[in-house]
Amino acid sequence: MGRDGILLAADTWGEASAPPLVLLHGGGQTRHSWGRAGPRLAALGWRVVAPDLRGHGTSEWSADGDYDLGLFAEDVRALVTGLGDRPLLVGASLGGLSSLLAAGEAPRAAIRALVLVDVAHRPDPGGARRIVEFMRRQPDGFAGVEDAAAAVSAYLPHRTRPYDPERLRSNLRRHGDRWVWHWDPRILDHFEDRMDPPGMAERLLEAARHTDVPILLVRGGLSDVVSERVAAEFCARVPHARHVDVADAGHMVAGDRNEPFIDALVPFLEDTR
């Protein structure tokens, strides 16, 4: 459950007695983007919780269409409180920004560590714009799941395997005789406003510096959203942060290269138990 009682759907894996780890997906995705990572992390001894963020998947939408980044951070704080133990947060893109503000701005969420997946204090404008352009395409949806899979494959040409239409189905919903993405389309207006507004980079760096836990930045080696320069700058300005690249992965690191992504996490996870 998020801020003000908004209902958040979630998948869980692992033993109830294991230390908690929360997986927070990126904007325009759903909890199913962690469908392979969740079970693997549970097998490593974590109690894994993967929610749909507000306005995404089968979680509730904001009644007033408000999707300010601060609201997502409030939802993360509520999730952390509800778990009753200090979780490790793994946030991709929007999930990472929300987690960073939740952990670094008052009232600071009590967590054990933070993993930022291909997100830092400042995005590359071209990469961020490409994401929004993709999300804005075909507002009327698709005739079938196969058409949506073809669109994703064209957007992610670096992926070596064909996109599985059945796996994509969980990220879509029926709207009349069409298939549309499983998120509130009003989110896009906030995404465009939030690309790199004045003062946001310093706000995020300040939040990162005020977290009192280790931070790992996992960058896709092919990312067009987080450059090597920005990742290095983030770690230089946040002394308790370090970063690692996952080769041959783009912005959606876990979806592109799940096993190397898990391998990149393992040393950090072992250090934070």
Tab-separated table of C-alpha atoms in Angstrom:
chain	number	residue	atom	x	y	z
A	1	MET	CA	0.000	0.000	0.000
A	2	GLY	CA	1.303	3.439	-0.953
A	3	ARG	CA	0.669	6.973	0.195
A	4	ASP	CA	-2.876	7.759	1.378
A	5	GLY	CA	-3.811	4.098	1.092
A	6	ILE	CA	-3.401	3.775	-2.685
A	7	LEU	CA	-3.394	0.056	-3.477
A	8	LEU	CA	-0.207	-1.290	-5.048
A	9	ALA	CA	-0.193	-4.770	-6.596
A	10	ALA	CA	2.972	-6.814	-6.016
A	11	ASP	CA	4.630	-10.163	-6.647
A	12	THR	CA	6.712	-11.810	-3.931
A	13	TRP	CA	9.336	-14.547	-3.862
A	14	GLY	CA	11.406	-16.140	-1.110
A	15	GLU	CA	11.056	-17.072	2.551
A	16	ALA	CA	9.101	-14.756	4.844
A	17	SER	CA	11.976	-14.816	7.351
A	18	ALA	CA	14.607	-13.700	4.791
A	19	PRO	CA	15.818	-10.082	4.659
A	20	PRO	CA	13.579	-7.982	2.391
A	21	LEU	CA	14.582	-6.671	-1.029
A	22	VAL	CA	12.246	-4.436	-3.030
A	23	LEU	CA	12.417	-4.253	-6.841
A	24	LEU	CA	11.006	-1.030	-8.298
A	25	HIS	CA	10.484	-0.904	-12.063
A	26	GLY	CA	10.983	1.968	-14.472
A	27	GLY	CA	8.401	4.330	-15.910
A	28	GLY	CA	6.052	2.672	-18.379
A	29	GLN	CA	6.980	-0.805	-17.130
A	30	THR	CA	5.290	-3.117	-14.630
A	31	ARG	CA	6.403	-5.481	-11.881
A	32	HIS	CA	6.672	-8.196	-14.531
A	33	SER	CA	9.896	-6.609	-15.788
A	34	TRP	CA	11.481	-8.345	-12.756
A	35	GLY	CA	9.975	-11.730	-13.632
A	36	ARG	CA	13.371	-13.395	-14.036
A	37	ALA	CA	15.341	-11.343	-11.497
A	38	GLY	CA	12.893	-11.881	-8.624
A	39	PRO	CA	13.193	-15.671	-8.382
A	40	ARG	CA	16.985	-15.525	-8.833
A	41	LEU	CA	17.363	-13.037	-5.982
A	42	ALA	CA	15.058	-15.109	-3.783
A	43	ALA	CA	17.283	-18.120	-4.459
A	44	LEU	CA	20.178	-16.053	-3.087
A	45	GLY	CA	18.383	-15.736	0.261
A	46	TRP	CA	16.235	-12.614	-0.029
A	47	ARG	CA	12.507	-12.027	0.478
A	48	VAL	CA	11.768	-10.219	-2.775
A	49	VAL	CA	8.843	-7.834	-3.268
A	50	ALA	CA	8.173	-6.345	-6.719
A	51	PRO	CA	5.274	-3.842	-6.760
A	52	ASP	CA	3.604	-2.065	-9.636
A	53	LEU	CA	4.167	1.651	-9.102
A	54	ARG	CA	1.075	3.829	-8.915
A	55	GLY	CA	-0.514	4.277	-12.325
A	56	HIS	CA	1.252	1.174	-13.659
A	57	GLY	CA	0.097	-2.413	-14.139
A	58	THR	CA	-2.687	-3.439	-11.775
A	59	SER	CA	-1.904	-0.852	-9.086
A	60	GLU	CA	-4.366	2.001	-8.610
A	61	TRP	CA	-4.089	5.167	-10.687
A	62	SER	CA	-3.822	8.623	-9.123
A	63	ALA	CA	-7.419	9.859	-9.052
A	64	ASP	CA	-6.380	13.402	-9.979
A	65	GLY	CA	-3.750	12.354	-12.543
A	66	ASP	CA	-0.910	13.621	-10.353
A	67	TYR	CA	2.323	11.677	-10.856
A	68	ASP	CA	4.858	14.026	-9.324
A	69	LEU	CA	8.128	12.313	-8.453
A	70	GLY	CA	7.539	13.173	-4.795
A	71	LEU	CA	4.376	11.044	-4.798
A	72	PHE	CA	6.320	8.020	-6.004
A	73	ALA	CA	8.873	8.665	-3.246
A	74	GLU	CA	6.049	8.789	-0.680
A	75	ASP	CA	4.814	5.429	-1.965
A	76	VAL	CA	8.305	3.977	-1.485
A	77	ARG	CA	8.384	5.289	2.089
A	78	ALA	CA	5.005	3.657	2.759
A	79	LEU	CA	6.210	0.357	1.283
A	80	VAL	CA	9.349	0.416	3.443
A	81	THR	CA	7.303	1.126	6.581
A	82	GLY	CA	4.855	-1.639	5.719
A	83	LEU	CA	7.611	-4.237	5.416
A	84	GLY	CA	8.569	-3.732	9.046
A	85	ASP	CA	12.273	-4.302	8.438
A	86	ARG	CA	15.029	-2.368	6.673
A	87	PRO	CA	14.840	-3.512	3.042
A	88	LEU	CA	17.398	-3.228	0.291
A	89	LEU	CA	15.925	-1.150	-2.547
A	90	VAL	CA	16.688	-1.883	-6.200
A	91	GLY	CA	15.197	0.812	-8.418
A	92	ALA	CA	15.339	1.091	-12.190
A	93	SER	CA	14.923	4.529	-13.783
A	94	LEU	CA	11.739	6.002	-12.221
A	95	GLY	CA	11.922	3.397	-9.449
A	96	GLY	CA	15.504	4.435	-8.751
A	97	LEU	CA	14.723	8.161	-8.619
A	98	SER	CA	11.778	7.489	-6.290
A	99	SER	CA	13.938	5.332	-4.028
A	100	LEU	CA	16.731	7.905	-3.936
A	101	LEU	CA	14.395	10.681	-2.792
A	102	ALA	CA	12.661	8.378	-0.304
A	103	ALA	CA	15.987	7.401	1.273
A	104	GLY	CA	17.726	10.770	1.125
A	105	GLU	CA	15.049	13.393	1.829
A	106	ALA	CA	13.155	13.828	5.085
A	107	PRO	CA	11.488	11.791	6.366
A	108	ARG	CA	14.185	9.354	5.273
A	109	ALA	CA	13.071	5.761	4.699
A	110	ALA	CA	14.964	3.262	6.836
A	111	ILE	CA	16.721	1.022	4.325
A	112	ARG	CA	19.856	-1.122	4.376
A	113	ALA	CA	21.237	-0.218	0.924
A	114	LEU	CA	20.241	1.199	-2.452
A	115	VAL	CA	20.855	-0.029	-5.998
A	116	LEU	CA	20.199	2.439	-8.827
A	117	VAL	CA	19.706	0.669	-12.151
A	118	ASP	CA	20.746	2.901	-15.066
A	119	VAL	CA	19.693	6.114	-13.407
A	120	ALA	CA	21.723	8.885	-11.813
A	121	HIS	CA	21.338	12.596	-11.129
A	122	ARG	CA	21.148	13.660	-14.784
A	123	PRO	CA	19.915	11.748	-17.873
A	124	ASP	CA	21.315	12.096	-21.358
A	125	PRO	CA	18.705	14.291	-23.109
A	126	GLY	CA	18.701	12.207	-26.296
A	127	GLY	CA	18.160	8.914	-24.483
A	128	ALA	CA	15.454	10.309	-22.235
A	129	ARG	CA	13.671	11.850	-25.219
A	130	ARG	CA	13.817	8.527	-27.090
A	131	ILE	CA	12.007	6.790	-24.207
A	132	VAL	CA	9.183	9.323	-24.155
A	133	GLU	CA	8.879	9.261	-27.939
A	134	PHE	CA	8.494	5.480	-27.846
A	135	MET	CA	5.874	5.701	-25.088
A	136	ARG	CA	3.920	8.304	-27.070
A	137	ARG	CA	3.830	6.231	-30.248
A	138	GLN	CA	0.591	4.481	-31.177
A	139	PRO	CA	-1.642	6.070	-28.517
A	140	ASP	CA	-4.531	4.016	-29.905
A	141	GLY	CA	-2.677	0.805	-29.083
A	142	PHE	CA	-2.054	-2.330	-31.104
A	143	ALA	CA	-4.224	-4.793	-32.982
A	144	GLY	CA	-2.511	-7.677	-31.177
A	145	VAL	CA	0.242	-8.582	-28.773
A	146	GLU	CA	2.467	-9.565	-31.713
A	147	ASP	CA	2.304	-5.985	-33.049
A	148	ALA	CA	3.372	-4.643	-29.670
A	149	ALA	CA	6.261	-7.132	-29.559
A	150	ALA	CA	7.409	-5.989	-33.008
A	151	ALA	CA	7.377	-2.368	-31.816
A	152	VAL	CA	9.491	-3.247	-28.763
A	153	SER	CA	11.947	-5.238	-30.882
A	154	ALA	CA	12.395	-2.251	-33.198
A	155	TYR	CA	12.961	-0.008	-30.181
A	156	LEU	CA	15.530	-2.411	-28.678
A	157	PRO	CA	17.575	-3.578	-31.688
A	158	HIS	CA	20.536	-4.566	-29.472
A	159	ARG	CA	18.594	-7.453	-27.945
A	160	THR	CA	19.804	-10.639	-29.576
A	161	ARG	CA	16.762	-12.789	-28.862
A	162	PRO	CA	13.290	-12.188	-30.350
A	163	TYR	CA	10.838	-10.548	-27.968
A	164	ASP	CA	8.337	-13.112	-26.637
A	165	PRO	CA	4.781	-11.859	-27.311
A	166	GLU	CA	3.354	-13.924	-24.452
A	167	ARG	CA	5.842	-12.447	-21.984
A	168	LEU	CA	4.842	-8.982	-23.168
A	169	ARG	CA	1.132	-9.622	-22.562
A	170	SER	CA	1.476	-8.766	-18.854
A	171	ASN	CA	2.583	-5.237	-19.823
A	172	LEU	CA	-0.570	-4.651	-21.894
A	173	ARG	CA	-4.294	-4.382	-21.208
A	174	ARG	CA	-7.349	-4.663	-23.418
A	175	HIS	CA	-9.075	-1.420	-24.372
A	176	GLY	CA	-12.021	-2.265	-26.585
A	177	ASP	CA	-10.641	-4.303	-29.457
A	178	ARG	CA	-7.103	-2.946	-29.002
A	179	TRP	CA	-4.147	-3.665	-26.731
A	180	VAL	CA	-2.655	-0.639	-24.945
A	181	TRP	CA	0.253	-0.264	-22.526
A	182	HIS	CA	-0.649	-1.075	-18.935
A	183	TRP	CA	-0.125	2.400	-17.447
A	184	ASP	CA	-2.065	5.635	-17.046
A	185	PRO	CA	-1.336	7.765	-20.152
A	186	ARG	CA	-1.433	10.917	-17.985
A	187	ILE	CA	1.963	9.829	-16.594
A	188	LEU	CA	3.644	10.972	-19.804
A	189	ASP	CA	3.000	14.650	-19.126
A	190	HIS	CA	4.946	14.340	-15.880
A	191	PHE	CA	7.752	12.362	-17.535
A	192	GLU	CA	8.373	15.122	-20.050
A	193	ASP	CA	8.396	17.763	-17.316
A	194	ARG	CA	10.831	15.650	-15.290
A	195	MET	CA	13.483	14.946	-17.951
A	196	ASP	CA	16.013	17.349	-16.422
A	197	PRO	CA	14.252	20.303	-14.774
A	198	PRO	CA	16.316	23.112	-13.250
A	199	GLY	CA	17.689	22.158	-9.863
A	200	MET	CA	16.786	18.468	-10.091
A	201	ALA	CA	20.358	17.218	-10.581
A	202	GLU	CA	21.541	18.990	-7.436
A	203	ARG	CA	18.451	17.818	-5.535
A	204	LEU	CA	19.189	14.208	-6.428
A	205	LEU	CA	22.887	14.542	-5.566
A	206	GLU	CA	21.961	16.114	-2.237
A	207	ALA	CA	19.561	13.250	-1.521
A	208	ALA	CA	22.247	10.719	-2.414
A	209	ARG	CA	24.755	12.400	-0.103
A	210	HIS	CA	22.218	12.346	2.745
A	211	THR	CA	21.530	8.638	2.507
A	212	ASP	CA	23.526	6.867	5.193
A	213	VAL	CA	23.693	3.541	3.348
A	214	PRO	CA	25.849	2.107	0.543
A	215	ILE	CA	24.744	2.906	-3.011
A	216	LEU	CA	25.519	0.869	-6.120
A	217	LEU	CA	24.888	2.345	-9.562
A	218	VAL	CA	24.443	-0.427	-12.138
A	219	ARG	CA	24.792	1.078	-15.610
A	220	GLY	CA	23.989	-0.588	-18.903
A	221	GLY	CA	27.175	-0.643	-20.959
A	222	LEU	CA	25.166	0.401	-24.033
A	223	SER	CA	22.967	2.887	-22.178
A	224	ASP	CA	21.971	6.061	-23.981
A	225	VAL	CA	20.394	7.419	-20.764
A	226	VAL	CA	23.293	7.310	-18.268
A	227	SER	CA	26.677	8.110	-19.786
A	228	GLU	CA	29.984	6.912	-18.359
A	229	ARG	CA	30.801	10.538	-17.551
A	230	VAL	CA	27.608	11.063	-15.547
A	231	ALA	CA	28.053	7.758	-13.677
A	232	ALA	CA	31.620	8.745	-12.756
A	233	GLU	CA	30.490	12.222	-11.683
A	234	PHE	CA	27.757	10.741	-9.483
A	235	CYS	CA	30.209	8.485	-7.683
A	236	ALA	CA	32.789	11.289	-7.329
A	237	ARG	CA	30.206	13.516	-5.650
A	238	VAL	CA	28.640	10.765	-3.509
A	239	PRO	CA	31.474	9.176	-1.498
A	240	HIS	CA	29.525	6.077	-0.428
A	241	ALA	CA	28.481	5.228	-4.017
A	242	ARG	CA	30.231	3.027	-6.543
A	243	HIS	CA	29.246	1.886	-9.993
A	244	VAL	CA	29.536	-1.116	-12.260
A	245	ASP	CA	28.703	-1.576	-15.954
A	246	VAL	CA	26.794	-4.529	-17.404
A	247	ALA	CA	28.214	-5.160	-20.866
A	248	ASP	CA	25.863	-5.373	-23.867
A	249	ALA	CA	22.911	-4.027	-21.848
A	250	GLY	CA	20.969	-0.881	-22.641
A	251	HIS	CA	18.782	1.188	-20.332
A	252	MET	CA	16.622	-1.801	-19.341
A	253	VAL	CA	19.538	-3.678	-17.835
A	254	ALA	CA	17.729	-6.590	-16.162
A	255	GLY	CA	15.551	-7.182	-19.214
A	256	ASP	CA	18.525	-7.087	-21.571
A	257	ARG	CA	21.048	-9.144	-19.590
A	258	ASN	CA	19.439	-10.640	-16.491
A	259	GLU	CA	22.175	-13.075	-15.450
A	260	PRO	CA	25.063	-10.575	-15.809
A	261	PHE	CA	22.855	-8.071	-13.957
A	262	ILE	CA	22.458	-10.483	-11.035
A	263	ASP	CA	26.187	-11.248	-11.132
A	264	ALA	CA	26.915	-7.506	-10.844
A	265	LEU	CA	24.672	-7.308	-7.772
A	266	VAL	CA	25.990	-10.325	-5.866
A	267	PRO	CA	29.124	-8.791	-4.246
A	268	PHE	CA	27.123	-5.744	-3.165
A	269	LEU	CA	24.316	-7.893	-1.765
A	270	GLU	CA	26.758	-10.006	0.206
A	271	ASP	CA	28.338	-6.889	1.701
A	272	THR	CA	24.986	-5.534	2.898
A	273	ARG	CA	23.506	-8.589	4.652
